[in-house]
mmCIF file of C-alpha atoms and ligand atoms in Angstrom:
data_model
loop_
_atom_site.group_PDB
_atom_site.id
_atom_site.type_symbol
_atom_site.label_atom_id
_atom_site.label_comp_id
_atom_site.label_asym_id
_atom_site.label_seq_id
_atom_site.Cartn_x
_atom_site.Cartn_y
_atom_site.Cartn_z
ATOM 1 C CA UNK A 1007 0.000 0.000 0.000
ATOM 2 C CA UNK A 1008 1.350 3.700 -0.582
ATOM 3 C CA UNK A 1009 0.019 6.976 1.309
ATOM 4 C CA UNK A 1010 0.991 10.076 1.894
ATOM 5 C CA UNK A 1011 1.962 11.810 5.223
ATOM 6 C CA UNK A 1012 2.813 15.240 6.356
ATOM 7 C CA UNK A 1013 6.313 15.518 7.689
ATOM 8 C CA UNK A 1014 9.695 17.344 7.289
ATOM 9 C CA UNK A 1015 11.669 14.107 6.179
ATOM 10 C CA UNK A 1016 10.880 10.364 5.927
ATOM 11 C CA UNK A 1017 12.323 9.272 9.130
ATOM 12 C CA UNK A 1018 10.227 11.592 10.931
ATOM 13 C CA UNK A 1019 7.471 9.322 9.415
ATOM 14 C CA UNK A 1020 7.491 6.922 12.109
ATOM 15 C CA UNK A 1021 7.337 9.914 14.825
ATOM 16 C CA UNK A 1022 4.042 10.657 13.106
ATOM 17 C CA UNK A 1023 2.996 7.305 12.737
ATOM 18 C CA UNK A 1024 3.582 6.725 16.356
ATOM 19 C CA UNK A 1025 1.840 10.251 17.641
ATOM 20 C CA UNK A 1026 -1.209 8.688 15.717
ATOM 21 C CA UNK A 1027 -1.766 5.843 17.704
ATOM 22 C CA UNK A 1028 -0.329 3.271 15.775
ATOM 23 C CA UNK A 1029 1.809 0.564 17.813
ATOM 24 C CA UNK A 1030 5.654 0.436 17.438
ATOM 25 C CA UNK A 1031 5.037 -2.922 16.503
ATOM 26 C CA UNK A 1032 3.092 -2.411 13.448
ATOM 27 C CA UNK A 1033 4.773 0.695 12.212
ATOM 28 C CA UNK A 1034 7.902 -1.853 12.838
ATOM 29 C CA UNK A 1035 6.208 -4.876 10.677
ATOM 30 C CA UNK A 1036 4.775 -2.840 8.241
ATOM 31 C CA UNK A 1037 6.464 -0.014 6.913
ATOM 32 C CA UNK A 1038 8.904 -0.922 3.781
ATOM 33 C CA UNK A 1039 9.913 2.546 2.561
ATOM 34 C CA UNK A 1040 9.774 5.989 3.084
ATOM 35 C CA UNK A 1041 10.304 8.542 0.783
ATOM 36 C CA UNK A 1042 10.304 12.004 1.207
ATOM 37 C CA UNK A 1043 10.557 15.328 -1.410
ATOM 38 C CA UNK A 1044 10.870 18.777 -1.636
ATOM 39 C CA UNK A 1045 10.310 20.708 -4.376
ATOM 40 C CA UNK A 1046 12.540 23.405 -5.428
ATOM 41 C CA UNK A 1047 12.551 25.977 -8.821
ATOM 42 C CA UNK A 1048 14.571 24.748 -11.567
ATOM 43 C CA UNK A 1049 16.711 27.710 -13.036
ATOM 44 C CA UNK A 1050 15.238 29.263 -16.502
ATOM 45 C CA UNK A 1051 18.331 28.134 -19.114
ATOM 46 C CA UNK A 1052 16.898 30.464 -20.984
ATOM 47 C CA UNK A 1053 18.599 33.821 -19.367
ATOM 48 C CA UNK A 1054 20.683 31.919 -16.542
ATOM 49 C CA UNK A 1055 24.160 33.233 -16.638
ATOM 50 C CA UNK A 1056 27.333 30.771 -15.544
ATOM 51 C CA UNK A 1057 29.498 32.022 -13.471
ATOM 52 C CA UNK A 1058 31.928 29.933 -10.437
ATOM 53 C CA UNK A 1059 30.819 28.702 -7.678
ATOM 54 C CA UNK A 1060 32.260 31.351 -4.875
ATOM 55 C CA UNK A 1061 34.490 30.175 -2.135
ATOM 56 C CA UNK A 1062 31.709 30.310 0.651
ATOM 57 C CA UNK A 1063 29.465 28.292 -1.824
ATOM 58 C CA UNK A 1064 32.130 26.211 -2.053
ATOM 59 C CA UNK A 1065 32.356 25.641 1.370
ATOM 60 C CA UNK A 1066 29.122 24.985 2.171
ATOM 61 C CA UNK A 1067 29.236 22.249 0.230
ATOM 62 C CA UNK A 1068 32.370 20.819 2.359
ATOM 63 C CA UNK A 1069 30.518 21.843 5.143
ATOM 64 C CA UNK A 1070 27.575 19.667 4.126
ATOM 65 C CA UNK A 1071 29.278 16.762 2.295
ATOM 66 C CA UNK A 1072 31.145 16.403 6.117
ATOM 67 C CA UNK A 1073 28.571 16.372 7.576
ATOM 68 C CA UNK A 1074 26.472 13.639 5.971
ATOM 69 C CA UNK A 1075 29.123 11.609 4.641
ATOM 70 C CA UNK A 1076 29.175 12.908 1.343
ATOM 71 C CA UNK A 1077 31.941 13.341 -1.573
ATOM 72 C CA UNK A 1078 31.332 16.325 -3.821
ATOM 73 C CA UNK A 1079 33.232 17.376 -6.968
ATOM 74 C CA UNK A 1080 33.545 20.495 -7.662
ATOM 75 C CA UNK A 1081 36.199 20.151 -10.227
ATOM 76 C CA UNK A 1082 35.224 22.222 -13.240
ATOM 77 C CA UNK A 1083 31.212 22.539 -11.959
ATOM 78 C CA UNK A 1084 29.998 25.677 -11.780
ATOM 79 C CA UNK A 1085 26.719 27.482 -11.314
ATOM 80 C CA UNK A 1086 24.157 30.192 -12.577
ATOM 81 C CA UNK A 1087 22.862 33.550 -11.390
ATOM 82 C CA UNK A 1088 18.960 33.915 -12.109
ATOM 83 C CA UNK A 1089 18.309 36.639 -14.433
ATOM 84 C CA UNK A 1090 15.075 36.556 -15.732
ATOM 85 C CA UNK A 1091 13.628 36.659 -19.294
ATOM 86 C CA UNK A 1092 10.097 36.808 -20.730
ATOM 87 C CA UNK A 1093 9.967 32.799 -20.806
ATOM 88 C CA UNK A 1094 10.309 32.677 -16.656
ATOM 89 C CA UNK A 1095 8.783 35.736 -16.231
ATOM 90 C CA UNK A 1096 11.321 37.484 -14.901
ATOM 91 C CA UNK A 1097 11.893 35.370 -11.845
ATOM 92 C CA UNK A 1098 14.911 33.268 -13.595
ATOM 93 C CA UNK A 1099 13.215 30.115 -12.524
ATOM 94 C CA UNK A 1100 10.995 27.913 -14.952
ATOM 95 C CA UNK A 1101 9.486 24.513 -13.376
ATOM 96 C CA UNK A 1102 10.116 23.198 -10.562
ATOM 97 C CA UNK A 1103 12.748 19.421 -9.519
ATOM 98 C CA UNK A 1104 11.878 17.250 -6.538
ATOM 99 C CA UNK A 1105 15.211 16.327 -3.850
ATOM 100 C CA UNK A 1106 14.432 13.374 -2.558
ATOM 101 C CA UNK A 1107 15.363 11.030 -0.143
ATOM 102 C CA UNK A 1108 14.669 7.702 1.116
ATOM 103 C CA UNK A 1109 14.109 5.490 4.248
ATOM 104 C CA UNK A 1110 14.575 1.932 3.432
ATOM 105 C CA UNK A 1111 13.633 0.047 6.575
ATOM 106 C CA UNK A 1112 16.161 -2.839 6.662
ATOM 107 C CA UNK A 1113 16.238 -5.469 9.858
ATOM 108 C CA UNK A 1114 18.276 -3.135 11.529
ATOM 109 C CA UNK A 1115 15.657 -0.195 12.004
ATOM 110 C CA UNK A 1116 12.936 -2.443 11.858
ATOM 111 C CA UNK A 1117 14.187 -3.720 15.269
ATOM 112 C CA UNK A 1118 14.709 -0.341 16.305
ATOM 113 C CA UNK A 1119 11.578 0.596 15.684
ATOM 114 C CA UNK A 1120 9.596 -2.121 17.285
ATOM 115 C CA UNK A 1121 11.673 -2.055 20.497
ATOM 116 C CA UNK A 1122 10.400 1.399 20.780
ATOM 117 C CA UNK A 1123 13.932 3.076 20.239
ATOM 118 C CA UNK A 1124 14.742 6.195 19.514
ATOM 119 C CA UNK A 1125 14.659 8.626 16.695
ATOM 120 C CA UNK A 1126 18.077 9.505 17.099
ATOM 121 C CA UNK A 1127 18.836 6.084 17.281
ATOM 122 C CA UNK A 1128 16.786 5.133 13.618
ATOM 123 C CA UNK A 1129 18.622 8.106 11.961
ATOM 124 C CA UNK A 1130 21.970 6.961 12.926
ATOM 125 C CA UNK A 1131 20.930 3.298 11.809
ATOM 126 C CA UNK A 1132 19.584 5.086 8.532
ATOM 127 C CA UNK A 1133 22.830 6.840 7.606
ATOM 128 C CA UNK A 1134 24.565 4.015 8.269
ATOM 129 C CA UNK A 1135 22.100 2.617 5.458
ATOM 130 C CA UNK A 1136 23.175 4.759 3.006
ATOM 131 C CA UNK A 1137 20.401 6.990 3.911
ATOM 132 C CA UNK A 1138 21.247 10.449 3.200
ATOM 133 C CA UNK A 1139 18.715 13.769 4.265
ATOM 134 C CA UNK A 1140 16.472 15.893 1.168
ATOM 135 C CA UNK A 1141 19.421 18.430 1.358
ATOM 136 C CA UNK A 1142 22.210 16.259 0.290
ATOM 137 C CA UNK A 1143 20.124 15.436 -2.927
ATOM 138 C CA UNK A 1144 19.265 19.005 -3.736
ATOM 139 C CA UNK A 1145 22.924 19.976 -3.371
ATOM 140 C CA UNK A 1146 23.615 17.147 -6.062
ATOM 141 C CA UNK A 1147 21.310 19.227 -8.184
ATOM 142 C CA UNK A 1148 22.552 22.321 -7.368
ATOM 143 C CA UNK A 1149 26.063 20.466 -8.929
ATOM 144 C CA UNK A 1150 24.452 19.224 -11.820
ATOM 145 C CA UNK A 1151 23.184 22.766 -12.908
ATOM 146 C CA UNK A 1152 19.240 22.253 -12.553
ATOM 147 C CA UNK A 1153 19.208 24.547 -9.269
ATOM 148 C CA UNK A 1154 20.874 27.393 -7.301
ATOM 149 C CA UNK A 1155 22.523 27.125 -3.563
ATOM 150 C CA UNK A 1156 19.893 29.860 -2.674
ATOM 151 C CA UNK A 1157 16.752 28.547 -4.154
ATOM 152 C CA UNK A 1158 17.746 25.684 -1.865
ATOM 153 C CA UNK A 1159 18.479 27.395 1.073
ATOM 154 C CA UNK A 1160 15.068 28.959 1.017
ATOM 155 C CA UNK A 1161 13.266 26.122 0.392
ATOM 156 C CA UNK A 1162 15.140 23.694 2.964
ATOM 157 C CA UNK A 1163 16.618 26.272 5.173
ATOM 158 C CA UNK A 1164 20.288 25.162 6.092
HETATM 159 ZN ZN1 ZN B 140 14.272 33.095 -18.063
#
């Protein structure tokens, strides 16, 4: 079965999922995967101009690789400044791309979660599941040119 919930990321899922009544021990049995998105404004290639990434861009991006465990090449990448054109309607964004991310619910958390433990606990169990938060994803497409470090920053506050 797949629904939809209202949370800030997928792991917070189960907090919800628990806050509505639902034993740890179901959540636990019955919950495969969680996925969670954000949307954020693709940049109009229309009127974008390129330009390097700056060095506190730059380190933001160390500063967030470090701290989810992520490698990030920079090496000739760069970015755009939004202009605006009559195509994006002068906002120098046209369409929108989803960051994602995803809670795959191996033994591991599954255990977790039906002996009640902790979020804390299911996050660290996540990451060490290759699960990695919305924001790493959206900084992947702020490298690969479809979004800006501030359209992100707005949209998932860092
Ligand atoms: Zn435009």
């Amino acid at each position: 079965m797949l629904s939809t919930i209202h949370t800030v990321d997928c792991i917070e899922v189960i907090t919800r999922l628990r806050k509505l009544g639902i034993s740890s021990y179901d959540i636990g049995s019955v919950l495969a995967t969680s996925i969670a998105q954000r949307l954020v404004r693709r940049i109009c290639k229309d009127c974008c101009e390129e330009r390097p990434f700056t060095d506190q861009e730059k380190e933001t991006f160390e500063r967030i690789g470090k701290r989810y465990d992520v490698q990030y090449d920079l090496e000739g990448k760069h970015t755009f400044k939004p202009v605006g054109c009559e195509k994006c309607n002068n906002t120098g964004f046209r369409g929108r791309i989803a960051a994602n991310e995803i809670l795959s619910v191996n033994d591991e958390i599954k255990d977790l979660i039906i002996s009640e433990g902790s979020i804390t606990d299911i996050r660290a169990a996540a990451h060490a599941n290759e699960y990695r938060p919305l924001l790493c994803d959206a900084f992947t497409k702020v490298l690969e040119g479809h979004t800006v470090i501030s359209e992100v920053r707005k949209k998932l506050a860092f």
